[in-house]
mmCIF file of C-alpha atoms in Angstrom:
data_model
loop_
_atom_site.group_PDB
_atom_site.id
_atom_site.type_symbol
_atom_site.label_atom_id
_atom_site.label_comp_id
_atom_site.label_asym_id
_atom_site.label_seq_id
_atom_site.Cartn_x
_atom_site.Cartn_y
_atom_site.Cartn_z
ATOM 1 C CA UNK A 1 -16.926 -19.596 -21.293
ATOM 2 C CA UNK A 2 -13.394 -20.833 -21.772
ATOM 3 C CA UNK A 3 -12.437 -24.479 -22.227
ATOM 4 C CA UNK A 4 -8.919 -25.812 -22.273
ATOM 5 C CA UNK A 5 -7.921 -29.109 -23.124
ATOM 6 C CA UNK A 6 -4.750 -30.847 -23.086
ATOM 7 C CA UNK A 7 -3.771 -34.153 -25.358
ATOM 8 C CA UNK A 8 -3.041 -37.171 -24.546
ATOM 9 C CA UNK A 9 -3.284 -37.215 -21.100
ATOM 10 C CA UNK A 10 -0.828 -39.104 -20.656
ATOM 11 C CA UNK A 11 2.372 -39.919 -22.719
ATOM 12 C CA UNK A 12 5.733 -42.198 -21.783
ATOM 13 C CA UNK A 13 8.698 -42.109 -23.870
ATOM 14 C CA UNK A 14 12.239 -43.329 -23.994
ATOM 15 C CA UNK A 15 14.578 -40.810 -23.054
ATOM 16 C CA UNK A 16 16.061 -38.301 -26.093
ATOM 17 C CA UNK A 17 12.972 -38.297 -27.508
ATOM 18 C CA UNK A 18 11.836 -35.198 -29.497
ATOM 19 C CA UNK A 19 8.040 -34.855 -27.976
ATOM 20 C CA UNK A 20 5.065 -32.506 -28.321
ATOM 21 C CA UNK A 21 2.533 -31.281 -25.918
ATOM 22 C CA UNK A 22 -1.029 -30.481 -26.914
ATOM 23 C CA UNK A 23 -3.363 -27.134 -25.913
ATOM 24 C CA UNK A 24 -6.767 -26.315 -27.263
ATOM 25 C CA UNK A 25 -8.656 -23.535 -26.004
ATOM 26 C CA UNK A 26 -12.226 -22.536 -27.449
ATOM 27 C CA UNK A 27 -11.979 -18.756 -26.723
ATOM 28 C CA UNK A 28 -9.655 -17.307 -29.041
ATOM 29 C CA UNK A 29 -9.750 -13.339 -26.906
ATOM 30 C CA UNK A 30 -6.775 -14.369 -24.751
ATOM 31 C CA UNK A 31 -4.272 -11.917 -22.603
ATOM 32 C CA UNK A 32 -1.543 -14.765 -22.867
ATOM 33 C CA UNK A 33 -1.045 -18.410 -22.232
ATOM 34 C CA UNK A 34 1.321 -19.714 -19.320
ATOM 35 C CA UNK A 35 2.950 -23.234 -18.919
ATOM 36 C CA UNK A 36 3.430 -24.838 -15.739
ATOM 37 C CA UNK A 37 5.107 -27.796 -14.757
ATOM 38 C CA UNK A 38 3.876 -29.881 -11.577
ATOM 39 C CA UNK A 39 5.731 -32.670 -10.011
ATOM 40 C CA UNK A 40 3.716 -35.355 -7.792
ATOM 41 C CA UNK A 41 2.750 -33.885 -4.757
ATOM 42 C CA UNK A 42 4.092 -30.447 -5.267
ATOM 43 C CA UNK A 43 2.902 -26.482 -6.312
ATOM 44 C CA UNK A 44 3.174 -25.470 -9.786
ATOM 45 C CA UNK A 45 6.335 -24.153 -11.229
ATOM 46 C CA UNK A 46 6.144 -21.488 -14.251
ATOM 47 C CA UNK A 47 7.967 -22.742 -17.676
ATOM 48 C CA UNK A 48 7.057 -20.197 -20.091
ATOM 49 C CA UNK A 49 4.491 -17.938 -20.428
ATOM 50 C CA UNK A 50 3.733 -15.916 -24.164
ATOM 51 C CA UNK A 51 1.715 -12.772 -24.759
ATOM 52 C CA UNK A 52 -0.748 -12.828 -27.292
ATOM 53 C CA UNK A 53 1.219 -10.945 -30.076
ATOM 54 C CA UNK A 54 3.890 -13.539 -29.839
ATOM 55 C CA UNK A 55 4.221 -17.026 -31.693
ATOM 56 C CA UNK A 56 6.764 -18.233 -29.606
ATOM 57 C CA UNK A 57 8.948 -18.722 -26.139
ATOM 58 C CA UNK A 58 11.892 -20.696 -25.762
ATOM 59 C CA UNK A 59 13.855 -21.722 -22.682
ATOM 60 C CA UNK A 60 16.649 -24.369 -22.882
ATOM 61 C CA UNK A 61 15.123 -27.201 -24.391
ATOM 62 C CA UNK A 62 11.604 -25.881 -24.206
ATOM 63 C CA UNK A 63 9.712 -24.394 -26.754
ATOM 64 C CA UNK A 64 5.849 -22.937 -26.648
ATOM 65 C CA UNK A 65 4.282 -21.739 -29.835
ATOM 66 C CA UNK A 66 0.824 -19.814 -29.633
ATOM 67 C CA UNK A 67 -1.958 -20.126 -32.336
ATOM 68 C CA UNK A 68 -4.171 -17.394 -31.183
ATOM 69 C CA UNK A 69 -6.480 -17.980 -34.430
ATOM 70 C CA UNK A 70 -6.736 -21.955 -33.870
ATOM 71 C CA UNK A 71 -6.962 -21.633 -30.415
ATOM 72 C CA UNK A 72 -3.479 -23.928 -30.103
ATOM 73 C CA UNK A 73 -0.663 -23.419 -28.426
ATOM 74 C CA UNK A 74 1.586 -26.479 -28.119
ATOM 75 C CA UNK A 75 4.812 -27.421 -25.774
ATOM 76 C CA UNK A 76 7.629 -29.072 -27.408
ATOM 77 C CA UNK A 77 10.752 -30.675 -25.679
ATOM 78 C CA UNK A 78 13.494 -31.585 -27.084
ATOM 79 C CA UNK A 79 15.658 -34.063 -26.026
ATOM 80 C CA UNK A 80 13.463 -35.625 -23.150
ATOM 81 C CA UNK A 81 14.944 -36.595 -20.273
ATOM 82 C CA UNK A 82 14.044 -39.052 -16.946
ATOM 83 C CA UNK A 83 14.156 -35.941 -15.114
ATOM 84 C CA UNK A 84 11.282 -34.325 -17.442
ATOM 85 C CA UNK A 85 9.218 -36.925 -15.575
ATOM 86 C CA UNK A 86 5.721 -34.279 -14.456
ATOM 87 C CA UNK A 87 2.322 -33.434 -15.296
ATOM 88 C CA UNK A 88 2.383 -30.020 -17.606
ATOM 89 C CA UNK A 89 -0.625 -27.691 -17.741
ATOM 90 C CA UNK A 90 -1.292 -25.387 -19.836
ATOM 91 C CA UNK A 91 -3.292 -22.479 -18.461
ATOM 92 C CA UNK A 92 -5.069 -19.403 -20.584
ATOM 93 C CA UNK A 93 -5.430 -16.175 -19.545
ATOM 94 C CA UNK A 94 -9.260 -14.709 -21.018
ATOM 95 C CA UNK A 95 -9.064 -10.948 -21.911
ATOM 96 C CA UNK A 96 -11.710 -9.006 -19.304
ATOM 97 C CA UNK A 97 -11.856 -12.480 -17.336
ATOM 98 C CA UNK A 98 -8.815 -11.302 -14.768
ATOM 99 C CA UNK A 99 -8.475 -15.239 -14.048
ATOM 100 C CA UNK A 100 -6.280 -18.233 -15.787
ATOM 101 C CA UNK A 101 -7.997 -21.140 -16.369
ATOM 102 C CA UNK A 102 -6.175 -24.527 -16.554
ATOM 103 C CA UNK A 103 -6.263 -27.606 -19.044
ATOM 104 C CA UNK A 104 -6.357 -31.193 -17.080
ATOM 105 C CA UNK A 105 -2.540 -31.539 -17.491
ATOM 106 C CA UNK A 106 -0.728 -34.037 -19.450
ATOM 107 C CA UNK A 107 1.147 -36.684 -17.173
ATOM 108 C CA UNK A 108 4.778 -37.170 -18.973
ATOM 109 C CA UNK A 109 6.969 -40.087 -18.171
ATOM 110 C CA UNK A 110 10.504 -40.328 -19.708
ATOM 111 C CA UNK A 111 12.167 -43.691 -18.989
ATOM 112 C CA UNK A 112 15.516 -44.003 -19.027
ATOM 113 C CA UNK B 1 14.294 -15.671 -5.856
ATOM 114 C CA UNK B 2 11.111 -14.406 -4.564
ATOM 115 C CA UNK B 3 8.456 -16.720 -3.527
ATOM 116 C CA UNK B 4 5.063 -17.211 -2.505
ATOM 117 C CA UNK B 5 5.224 -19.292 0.546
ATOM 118 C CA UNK B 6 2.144 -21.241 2.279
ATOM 119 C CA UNK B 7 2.081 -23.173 5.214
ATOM 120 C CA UNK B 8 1.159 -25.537 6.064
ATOM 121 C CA UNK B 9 2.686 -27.811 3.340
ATOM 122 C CA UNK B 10 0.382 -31.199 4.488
ATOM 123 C CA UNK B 11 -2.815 -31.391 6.402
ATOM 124 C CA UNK B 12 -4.743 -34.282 7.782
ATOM 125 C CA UNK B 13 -8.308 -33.546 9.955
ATOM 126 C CA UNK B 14 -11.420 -35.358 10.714
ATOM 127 C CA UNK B 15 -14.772 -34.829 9.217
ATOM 128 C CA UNK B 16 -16.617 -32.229 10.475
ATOM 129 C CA UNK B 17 -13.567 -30.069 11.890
ATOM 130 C CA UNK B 18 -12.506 -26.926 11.280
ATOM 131 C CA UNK B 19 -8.867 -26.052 8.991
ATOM 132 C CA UNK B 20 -6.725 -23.351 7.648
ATOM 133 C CA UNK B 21 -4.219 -22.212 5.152
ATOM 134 C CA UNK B 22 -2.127 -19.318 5.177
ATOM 135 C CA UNK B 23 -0.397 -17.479 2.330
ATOM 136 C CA UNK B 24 2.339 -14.864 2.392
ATOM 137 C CA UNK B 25 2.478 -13.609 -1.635
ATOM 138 C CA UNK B 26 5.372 -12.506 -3.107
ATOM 139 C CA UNK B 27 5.698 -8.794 -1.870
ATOM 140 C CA UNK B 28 4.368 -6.071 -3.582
ATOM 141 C CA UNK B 29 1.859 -8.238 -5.591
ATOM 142 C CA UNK B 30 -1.503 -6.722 -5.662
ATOM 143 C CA UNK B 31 -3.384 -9.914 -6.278
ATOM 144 C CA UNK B 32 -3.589 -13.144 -4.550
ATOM 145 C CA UNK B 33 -5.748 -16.377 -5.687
ATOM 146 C CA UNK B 34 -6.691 -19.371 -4.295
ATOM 147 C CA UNK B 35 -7.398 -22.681 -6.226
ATOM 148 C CA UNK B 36 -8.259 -25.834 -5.661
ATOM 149 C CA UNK B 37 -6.681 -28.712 -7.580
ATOM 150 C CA UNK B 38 -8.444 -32.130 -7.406
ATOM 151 C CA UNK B 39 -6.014 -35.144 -7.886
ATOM 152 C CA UNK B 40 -6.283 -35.811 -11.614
ATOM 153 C CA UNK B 41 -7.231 -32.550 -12.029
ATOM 154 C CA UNK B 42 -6.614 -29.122 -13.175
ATOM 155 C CA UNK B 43 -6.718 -26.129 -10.229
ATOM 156 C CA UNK B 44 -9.690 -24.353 -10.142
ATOM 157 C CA UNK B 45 -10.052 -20.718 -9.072
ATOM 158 C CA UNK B 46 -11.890 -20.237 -5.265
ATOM 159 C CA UNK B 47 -11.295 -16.786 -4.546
ATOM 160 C CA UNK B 48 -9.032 -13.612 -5.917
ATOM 161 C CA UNK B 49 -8.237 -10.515 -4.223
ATOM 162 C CA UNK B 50 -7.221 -7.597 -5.375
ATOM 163 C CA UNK B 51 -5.526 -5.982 -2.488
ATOM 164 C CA UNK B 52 -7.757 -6.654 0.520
ATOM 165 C CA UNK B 53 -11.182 -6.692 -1.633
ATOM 166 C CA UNK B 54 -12.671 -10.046 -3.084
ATOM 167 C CA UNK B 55 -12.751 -9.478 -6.591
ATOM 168 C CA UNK B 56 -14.201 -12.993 -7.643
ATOM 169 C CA UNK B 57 -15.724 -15.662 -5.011
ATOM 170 C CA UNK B 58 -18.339 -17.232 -7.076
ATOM 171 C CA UNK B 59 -16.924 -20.819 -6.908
ATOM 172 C CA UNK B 60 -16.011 -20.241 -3.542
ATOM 173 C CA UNK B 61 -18.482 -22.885 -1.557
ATOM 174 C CA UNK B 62 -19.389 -20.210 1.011
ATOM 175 C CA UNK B 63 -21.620 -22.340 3.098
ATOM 176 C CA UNK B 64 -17.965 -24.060 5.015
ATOM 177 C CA UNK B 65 -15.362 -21.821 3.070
ATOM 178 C CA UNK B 66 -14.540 -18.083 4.130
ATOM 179 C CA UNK B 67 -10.724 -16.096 2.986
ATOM 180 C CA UNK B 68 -9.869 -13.027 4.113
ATOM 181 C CA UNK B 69 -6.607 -10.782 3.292
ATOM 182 C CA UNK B 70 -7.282 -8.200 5.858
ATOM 183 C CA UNK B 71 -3.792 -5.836 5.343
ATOM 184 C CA UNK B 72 -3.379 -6.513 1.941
ATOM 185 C CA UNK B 73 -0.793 -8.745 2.151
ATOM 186 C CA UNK B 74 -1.014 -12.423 3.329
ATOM 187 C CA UNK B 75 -4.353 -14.489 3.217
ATOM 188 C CA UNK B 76 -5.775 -17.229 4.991
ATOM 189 C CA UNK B 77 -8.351 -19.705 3.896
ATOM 190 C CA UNK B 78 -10.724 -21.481 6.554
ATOM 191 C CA UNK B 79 -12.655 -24.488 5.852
ATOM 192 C CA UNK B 80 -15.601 -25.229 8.590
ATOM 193 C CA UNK B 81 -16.922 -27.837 8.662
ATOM 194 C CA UNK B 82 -14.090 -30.158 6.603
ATOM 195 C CA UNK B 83 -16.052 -32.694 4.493
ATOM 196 C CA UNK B 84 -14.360 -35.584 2.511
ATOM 197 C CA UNK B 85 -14.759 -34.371 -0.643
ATOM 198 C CA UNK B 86 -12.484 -31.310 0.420
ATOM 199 C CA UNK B 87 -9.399 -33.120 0.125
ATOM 200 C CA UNK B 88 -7.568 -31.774 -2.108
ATOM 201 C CA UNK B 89 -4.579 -29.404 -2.831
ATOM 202 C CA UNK B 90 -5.174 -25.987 -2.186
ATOM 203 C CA UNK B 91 -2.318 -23.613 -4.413
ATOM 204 C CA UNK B 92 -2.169 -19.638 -3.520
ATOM 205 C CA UNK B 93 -0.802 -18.095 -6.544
ATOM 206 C CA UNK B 94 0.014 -14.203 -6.804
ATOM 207 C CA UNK B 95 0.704 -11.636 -9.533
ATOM 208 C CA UNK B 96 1.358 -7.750 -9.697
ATOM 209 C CA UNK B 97 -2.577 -6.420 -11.246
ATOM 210 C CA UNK B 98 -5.405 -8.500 -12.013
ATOM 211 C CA UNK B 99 -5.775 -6.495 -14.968
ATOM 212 C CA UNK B 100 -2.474 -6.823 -16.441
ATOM 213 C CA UNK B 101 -0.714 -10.019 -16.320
ATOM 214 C CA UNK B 102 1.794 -10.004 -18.120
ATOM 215 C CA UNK B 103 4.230 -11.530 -16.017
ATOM 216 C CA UNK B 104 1.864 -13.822 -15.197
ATOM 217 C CA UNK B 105 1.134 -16.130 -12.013
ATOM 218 C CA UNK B 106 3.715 -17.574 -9.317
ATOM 219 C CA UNK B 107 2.386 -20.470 -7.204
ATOM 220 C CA UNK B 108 3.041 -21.645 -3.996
ATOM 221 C CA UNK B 109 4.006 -25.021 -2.896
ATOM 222 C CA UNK B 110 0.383 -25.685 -2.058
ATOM 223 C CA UNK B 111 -1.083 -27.476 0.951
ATOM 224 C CA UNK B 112 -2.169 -30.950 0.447
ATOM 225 C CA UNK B 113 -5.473 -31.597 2.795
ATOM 226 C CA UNK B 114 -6.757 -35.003 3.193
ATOM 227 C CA UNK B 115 -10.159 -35.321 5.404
ATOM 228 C CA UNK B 116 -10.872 -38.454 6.919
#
């Protein structure tokens, strides 16, 4: 059964920080891997989403790498600012499964 | 931009009574889903349909919690009776095929129930 996790949990920064977003998965079979950004209150809105042959996705200051092997893929963002302020998920999508499943999300607050 | 809309956006009801969502996906998806996000929590998967067939209910809690898609299209999830631990927000998310993602999932703006 799949198992994402996202580290920390939680994570505040002062703004123009460089920072990195953890995700672990224990099933290594995936049909890609999707980041989602969710602001308080609201739906989830798609960042990037890679296929399992690729290593990487960028948009704008974003960048998602995929580990297929390590069962890692990690969210980095460059440049942080106040209005980066959200809770990012991860979510993996199991080959045969026909479902994502989601990591807890990491809660991300930039202060100005 | 295309969207997947739901409606409503907030929902408060009293124990024991009866609620529901409705989805419209974007058009010409095939699938729809239904999760369930806990505060704190990642969403969880309740029920997927491919066209109008369920293709996965097993978390769905069918004792209070029924979905139907009856044209294909939109989908509407009922909750009777509503119990506290129901509050929660409930995302509809759509895609092309189940069985090939690969431009993976849009979500709606979700409806936020609380049950008091």
């Amino acid at each position: 059964k799949q198992e994402v996790t996202q580290i920390p949990a939680a994570l505040s920064v002062p703004e123009g920080e460089n920072l990195v977003l953890n995700c672990s998965f224990t099933d290594s079979a995936i049909y890609n891997l999707q980041w989602f950004r969710q602001d308080p209150g609201k739906g989830l809105t798609s960042l990037l989403l890679i296929q399992s042959s690729q290593r990487e996705q960028t948009s704008g200051r974003l960048n998602a790498s995929l580990d297929k092997s390590s069962g890692r893929s990690t969210l980095y963002i460059a440049a942080s600012q106040p209005g980066d302020s959200a809770t990012y998920l991860c979510a993996v999508h199991t080959s045969g499964t026909y479902k994502y499943i989601f990591g807890t999300g990491t809660r991300l607050k930039v202060l100005a | 931009e295309a969207e997947v809309a739901q409606s409503p956006r907030y929902k408060i009801t009293e124990k024991s009574q009866a609620v529901a969502f409705w989805c419209d996906p974007i058009s010409g998806h095939a699938t729809l889903y239904w999760y369930r996000q806990i505060l704190g929590q990642g969403p969880e998967l309740l029920v997927q349909f491919q066209d109008e067939s369920v293709v996965d209910d097993s978390q769905l809690p069918k004792d209070r919690f029924s979905a139907e898609r009856l044209k294909g299209v939109d989908s509407t999830l009922k909750i009777q009776p509503a119990e506290l631990g129901d509050s929660a927000m409930y995302l509809c998310a759509s895609s092309l095929n189940e069985a090939t993602p690969v431009y993976g999932y849009t979500f709606g703006s979700g409806t936020r129930l609380t049950v008091v």
